[in-house]
mmCIF file of C-alpha atoms in Angstrom:
data_model
loop_
_atom_site.group_PDB
_atom_site.id
_atom_site.type_symbol
_atom_site.label_atom_id
_atom_site.label_comp_id
_atom_site.label_asym_id
_atom_site.label_seq_id
_atom_site.Cartn_x
_atom_site.Cartn_y
_atom_site.Cartn_z
ATOM 1 C CA UNK A 1 19.204 -34.715 -143.241
ATOM 2 C CA UNK A 2 22.150 -32.845 -141.742
ATOM 3 C CA UNK A 3 22.746 -29.166 -142.406
ATOM 4 C CA UNK A 4 26.211 -27.638 -142.554
ATOM 5 C CA UNK A 5 26.890 -24.427 -140.637
ATOM 6 C CA UNK A 6 30.105 -22.433 -140.470
ATOM 7 C CA UNK A 7 31.542 -21.144 -137.202
ATOM 8 C CA UNK A 8 32.205 -17.429 -137.482
ATOM 9 C CA UNK A 9 35.101 -17.501 -135.002
ATOM 10 C CA UNK A 10 37.329 -20.423 -135.996
ATOM 11 C CA UNK A 11 35.881 -21.255 -139.418
ATOM 12 C CA UNK A 12 35.057 -24.869 -138.628
ATOM 13 C CA UNK A 13 32.219 -26.493 -140.537
ATOM 14 C CA UNK A 14 29.705 -28.177 -138.241
ATOM 15 C CA UNK A 15 27.237 -30.743 -139.574
ATOM 16 C CA UNK A 16 24.118 -30.193 -137.453
ATOM 17 C CA UNK A 17 21.215 -32.692 -137.440
ATOM 18 C CA UNK A 18 17.667 -31.772 -138.376
ATOM 19 C CA UNK A 19 16.540 -31.495 -134.745
ATOM 20 C CA UNK A 20 18.995 -28.626 -134.235
ATOM 21 C CA UNK A 21 17.324 -26.401 -136.858
ATOM 22 C CA UNK A 22 16.154 -23.051 -135.461
ATOM 23 C CA UNK A 23 18.482 -23.388 -132.474
ATOM 24 C CA UNK A 24 22.125 -22.675 -131.810
ATOM 25 C CA UNK A 25 25.033 -25.024 -131.290
ATOM 26 C CA UNK A 26 28.342 -24.537 -129.526
ATOM 27 C CA UNK A 27 31.400 -25.055 -131.685
ATOM 28 C CA UNK A 28 33.445 -28.010 -130.382
ATOM 29 C CA UNK A 29 36.713 -26.160 -131.124
ATOM 30 C CA UNK A 30 36.205 -22.619 -129.837
ATOM 31 C CA UNK A 31 32.887 -22.792 -127.971
ATOM 32 C CA UNK A 32 31.322 -20.014 -130.070
ATOM 33 C CA UNK A 33 27.524 -20.073 -130.402
ATOM 34 C CA UNK A 34 26.631 -20.934 -134.003
ATOM 35 C CA UNK A 35 22.977 -20.397 -135.101
ATOM 36 C CA UNK A 36 21.410 -23.101 -137.235
ATOM 37 C CA UNK A 37 18.868 -21.737 -139.782
ATOM 38 C CA UNK A 38 15.403 -23.223 -139.653
ATOM 39 C CA UNK A 39 13.817 -24.869 -142.654
ATOM 40 C CA UNK A 40 11.378 -27.514 -143.736
ATOM 41 C CA UNK A 41 12.554 -30.679 -142.112
ATOM 42 C CA UNK A 42 12.010 -33.888 -144.026
ATOM 43 C CA UNK A 43 12.248 -36.715 -141.552
ATOM 44 C CA UNK A 44 13.829 -39.808 -142.980
ATOM 45 C CA UNK A 45 14.853 -42.988 -141.247
ATOM 46 C CA UNK A 46 18.578 -43.463 -141.296
ATOM 47 C CA UNK A 47 19.280 -46.980 -142.474
ATOM 48 C CA UNK A 48 23.003 -47.017 -142.037
ATOM 49 C CA UNK A 49 25.717 -44.865 -140.537
ATOM 50 C CA UNK A 50 28.778 -44.075 -142.621
ATOM 51 C CA UNK A 51 32.235 -44.459 -141.141
ATOM 52 C CA UNK A 52 33.366 -41.076 -142.493
ATOM 53 C CA UNK A 53 34.578 -38.375 -140.147
ATOM 54 C CA UNK A 54 31.422 -36.304 -140.520
ATOM 55 C CA UNK A 55 29.137 -39.242 -139.736
ATOM 56 C CA UNK A 56 31.224 -40.285 -136.741
ATOM 57 C CA UNK A 57 31.030 -36.732 -135.482
ATOM 58 C CA UNK A 58 27.222 -36.796 -135.711
ATOM 59 C CA UNK A 59 26.976 -40.131 -133.937
ATOM 60 C CA UNK A 60 29.203 -39.093 -131.060
ATOM 61 C CA UNK A 61 27.773 -35.591 -130.730
ATOM 62 C CA UNK A 62 25.972 -34.845 -127.465
ATOM 63 C CA UNK A 63 23.212 -32.363 -128.348
ATOM 64 C CA UNK A 64 22.465 -31.710 -124.680
ATOM 65 C CA UNK A 65 25.905 -30.162 -124.306
ATOM 66 C CA UNK A 66 26.036 -28.429 -127.669
ATOM 67 C CA UNK A 67 22.557 -26.903 -127.686
ATOM 68 C CA UNK A 68 22.183 -23.478 -126.117
ATOM 69 C CA UNK A 69 18.594 -23.611 -124.893
ATOM 70 C CA UNK A 70 18.747 -20.103 -123.435
ATOM 71 C CA UNK A 71 19.190 -18.453 -126.850
ATOM 72 C CA UNK A 72 16.277 -17.147 -128.890
ATOM 73 C CA UNK A 73 16.957 -17.650 -132.584
ATOM 74 C CA UNK A 74 14.981 -16.269 -135.518
ATOM 75 C CA UNK A 75 13.543 -19.200 -137.507
ATOM 76 C CA UNK A 76 14.041 -17.240 -140.717
ATOM 77 C CA UNK A 77 17.605 -15.893 -140.616
ATOM 78 C CA UNK A 78 19.054 -17.773 -137.624
ATOM 79 C CA UNK A 79 20.179 -14.630 -135.779
ATOM 80 C CA UNK A 80 19.382 -13.466 -132.267
ATOM 81 C CA UNK A 81 15.659 -12.862 -131.790
ATOM 82 C CA UNK A 82 14.834 -11.692 -128.217
ATOM 83 C CA UNK A 83 11.628 -13.105 -126.808
ATOM 84 C CA UNK A 84 10.184 -9.648 -126.081
ATOM 85 C CA UNK A 85 10.492 -8.602 -129.740
ATOM 86 C CA UNK A 86 7.708 -9.412 -132.168
ATOM 87 C CA UNK A 87 9.641 -8.513 -135.341
ATOM 88 C CA UNK A 88 13.203 -9.637 -136.075
ATOM 89 C CA UNK A 89 15.468 -6.620 -136.381
ATOM 90 C CA UNK A 90 17.608 -8.371 -139.006
ATOM 91 C CA UNK A 91 15.149 -9.843 -141.518
ATOM 92 C CA UNK A 92 11.816 -8.303 -140.321
ATOM 93 C CA UNK A 93 10.330 -11.737 -139.637
ATOM 94 C CA UNK A 94 7.084 -11.338 -137.679
ATOM 95 C CA UNK A 95 6.516 -14.119 -135.162
ATOM 96 C CA UNK A 96 2.875 -13.000 -134.696
ATOM 97 C CA UNK A 97 2.064 -13.434 -138.401
ATOM 98 C CA UNK A 98 3.603 -16.766 -139.273
ATOM 99 C CA UNK A 99 0.952 -17.449 -141.903
ATOM 100 C CA UNK A 100 1.857 -14.269 -143.814
ATOM 101 C CA UNK A 101 4.269 -14.733 -146.687
ATOM 102 C CA UNK A 102 7.801 -13.357 -146.470
ATOM 103 C CA UNK A 103 7.135 -11.106 -149.467
ATOM 104 C CA UNK A 104 4.177 -9.519 -147.681
ATOM 105 C CA UNK A 105 6.236 -9.059 -144.532
ATOM 106 C CA UNK A 106 8.973 -7.245 -146.464
ATOM 107 C CA UNK A 107 6.392 -4.969 -148.077
ATOM 108 C CA UNK A 108 4.836 -3.895 -144.777
ATOM 109 C CA UNK A 109 8.127 -3.669 -142.871
ATOM 110 C CA UNK A 110 9.050 -0.091 -141.858
ATOM 111 C CA UNK A 111 11.753 1.494 -143.971
ATOM 112 C CA UNK A 112 13.975 4.506 -143.441
ATOM 113 C CA UNK A 113 14.861 6.357 -140.235
ATOM 114 C CA UNK A 114 12.609 6.650 -137.224
ATOM 115 C CA UNK A 115 9.993 9.334 -137.935
ATOM 116 C CA UNK A 116 10.242 10.863 -134.470
ATOM 117 C CA UNK A 117 14.015 11.135 -134.704
ATOM 118 C CA UNK A 118 13.787 12.476 -138.269
ATOM 119 C CA UNK A 119 11.410 15.360 -137.486
ATOM 120 C CA UNK A 120 13.210 16.193 -134.247
ATOM 121 C CA UNK A 121 16.507 16.604 -136.074
ATOM 122 C CA UNK A 122 14.866 18.229 -139.100
ATOM 123 C CA UNK A 123 13.870 21.405 -137.247
ATOM 124 C CA UNK A 124 17.071 21.569 -135.245
ATOM 125 C CA UNK A 125 19.255 21.186 -138.329
ATOM 126 C CA UNK A 126 17.182 23.765 -140.239
ATOM 127 C CA UNK A 127 17.538 26.430 -137.539
ATOM 128 C CA UNK A 128 21.192 25.578 -137.130
ATOM 129 C CA UNK A 129 21.788 26.014 -140.857
ATOM 130 C CA UNK A 130 20.022 29.407 -140.827
ATOM 131 C CA UNK A 131 22.105 30.725 -137.910
ATOM 132 C CA UNK A 132 25.344 29.548 -139.500
ATOM 133 C CA UNK A 133 24.507 31.194 -142.847
ATOM 134 C CA UNK A 134 22.885 34.502 -141.953
ATOM 135 C CA UNK A 135 24.114 36.056 -145.214
ATOM 136 C CA UNK A 136 21.999 33.580 -147.200
ATOM 137 C CA UNK A 137 18.979 34.280 -144.992
ATOM 138 C CA UNK A 138 19.381 38.057 -145.421
ATOM 139 C CA UNK A 139 19.838 37.791 -149.180
ATOM 140 C CA UNK A 140 16.758 35.547 -149.501
ATOM 141 C CA UNK A 141 14.691 37.975 -147.414
ATOM 142 C CA UNK A 142 15.872 40.923 -149.508
ATOM 143 C CA UNK A 143 15.172 39.092 -152.762
ATOM 144 C CA UNK A 144 11.619 38.176 -151.805
ATOM 145 C CA UNK A 145 10.787 41.550 -150.239
ATOM 146 C CA UNK A 146 11.902 43.269 -153.464
ATOM 147 C CA UNK A 147 10.645 40.997 -156.247
ATOM 148 C CA UNK A 148 7.317 39.748 -154.861
ATOM 149 C CA UNK A 149 5.909 43.307 -154.404
ATOM 150 C CA UNK A 150 7.322 44.193 -157.827
ATOM 151 C CA UNK A 151 5.501 41.211 -159.373
ATOM 152 C CA UNK A 152 2.238 42.313 -157.745
ATOM 153 C CA UNK A 153 2.764 45.861 -159.002
ATOM 154 C CA UNK A 154 3.380 44.701 -162.574
ATOM 155 C CA UNK A 155 0.281 42.511 -162.368
ATOM 156 C CA UNK A 156 -1.758 45.522 -161.258
ATOM 157 C CA UNK A 157 -0.431 47.629 -164.168
ATOM 158 C CA UNK A 158 -1.158 44.836 -166.664
ATOM 159 C CA UNK A 159 -4.666 44.527 -165.268
ATOM 160 C CA UNK A 160 -5.596 48.245 -165.437
ATOM 161 C CA UNK A 161 -3.866 49.252 -168.685
ATOM 162 C CA UNK A 162 -6.082 48.947 -171.763
ATOM 163 C CA UNK A 163 -3.466 48.411 -174.517
ATOM 164 C CA UNK A 164 -2.611 44.723 -175.233
ATOM 165 C CA UNK A 165 1.056 45.521 -175.894
ATOM 166 C CA UNK A 166 1.417 47.168 -172.483
ATOM 167 C CA UNK A 167 -0.410 44.301 -170.831
ATOM 168 C CA UNK A 168 1.942 41.767 -172.433
ATOM 169 C CA UNK A 169 5.033 43.721 -171.397
ATOM 170 C CA UNK A 170 3.974 44.035 -167.752
ATOM 171 C CA UNK A 171 2.876 40.400 -167.619
ATOM 172 C CA UNK A 172 6.351 39.486 -168.880
ATOM 173 C CA UNK A 173 7.973 41.596 -166.140
ATOM 174 C CA UNK A 174 5.693 39.954 -163.579
ATOM 175 C CA UNK A 175 6.757 36.467 -164.684
ATOM 176 C CA UNK A 176 10.435 37.451 -164.478
ATOM 177 C CA UNK A 177 9.966 38.776 -160.939
ATOM 178 C CA UNK A 178 8.375 35.472 -159.912
ATOM 179 C CA UNK A 179 10.883 33.205 -161.639
ATOM 180 C CA UNK A 180 13.971 34.704 -159.999
ATOM 181 C CA UNK A 181 12.980 33.883 -156.362
ATOM 182 C CA UNK A 182 11.918 30.375 -157.400
ATOM 183 C CA UNK A 183 15.221 29.901 -159.222
ATOM 184 C CA UNK A 184 17.130 31.131 -156.183
ATOM 185 C CA UNK A 185 15.433 28.633 -153.862
ATOM 186 C CA UNK A 186 15.948 25.834 -156.392
ATOM 187 C CA UNK A 187 19.628 26.701 -156.766
ATOM 188 C CA UNK A 188 20.020 26.875 -152.982
ATOM 189 C CA UNK A 189 18.472 23.434 -152.534
ATOM 190 C CA UNK A 190 20.762 21.936 -155.188
ATOM 191 C CA UNK A 191 23.819 23.458 -153.529
ATOM 192 C CA UNK A 192 22.788 22.201 -150.077
ATOM 193 C CA UNK A 193 22.383 18.664 -151.457
ATOM 194 C CA UNK A 194 25.705 18.946 -153.284
ATOM 195 C CA UNK A 195 27.561 20.104 -150.164
ATOM 196 C CA UNK A 196 25.844 17.433 -148.065
ATOM 197 C CA UNK A 197 26.980 14.655 -150.402
ATOM 198 C CA UNK A 198 30.505 16.070 -150.184
ATOM 199 C CA UNK A 199 30.158 16.047 -146.352
ATOM 200 C CA UNK A 200 30.917 19.754 -146.165
ATOM 201 C CA UNK A 201 29.899 21.641 -143.016
ATOM 202 C CA UNK A 202 29.838 25.071 -144.688
ATOM 203 C CA UNK A 203 28.225 26.266 -147.906
ATOM 204 C CA UNK A 204 31.130 28.418 -148.971
ATOM 205 C CA UNK A 205 30.722 30.796 -151.888
ATOM 206 C CA UNK A 206 29.059 30.122 -155.186
ATOM 207 C CA UNK A 207 27.780 32.214 -158.063
ATOM 208 C CA UNK A 208 24.033 32.518 -158.649
ATOM 209 C CA UNK A 209 23.355 33.232 -162.313
ATOM 210 C CA UNK A 210 20.137 35.280 -162.547
ATOM 211 C CA UNK A 211 19.992 34.873 -166.313
ATOM 212 C CA UNK A 212 20.253 31.091 -166.069
#
């Protein structure tokens, strides 16, 4: 049974025979290489040939001239699949695991950026951000050097004082001293994400609400 493929250059519809599945054909009009997707071929004996234009085209077609035997085509998506590659870069088809279902192949296919490239750029971008925003680095250092020792001091007072009311008050002060640095880091992360989505190269100025 013939399969219809569309030429991406001139837009002509080519009716390719079953034996051309998984290969590529040259368009008779523009000569562009058109991949033919593979599929389950059901061989049937052709009893008669129609006199329509499409049938006449199939009868007179010379597959030896149209077929590009030098091209490696993915049997799943019909796109270029170099012989040295084991996994198709377009649809993640694995030629070494043909008995594995397509669903399983999609589940095990790698997703996201290359890990080596990600971690290499992660540290470089982090140091670059710090050097471009030294005021934020200095403020963060000052905030932690002031509030973390204060939280430890309030914890010590709450631990040594005998009266429950005094203990509760100093424990409250300790919690406040710990919440503010955490809130600052959280707010900074939100602002970095916000500026990144806006494709801004600089943080600019924003107001950090300690009470909030």
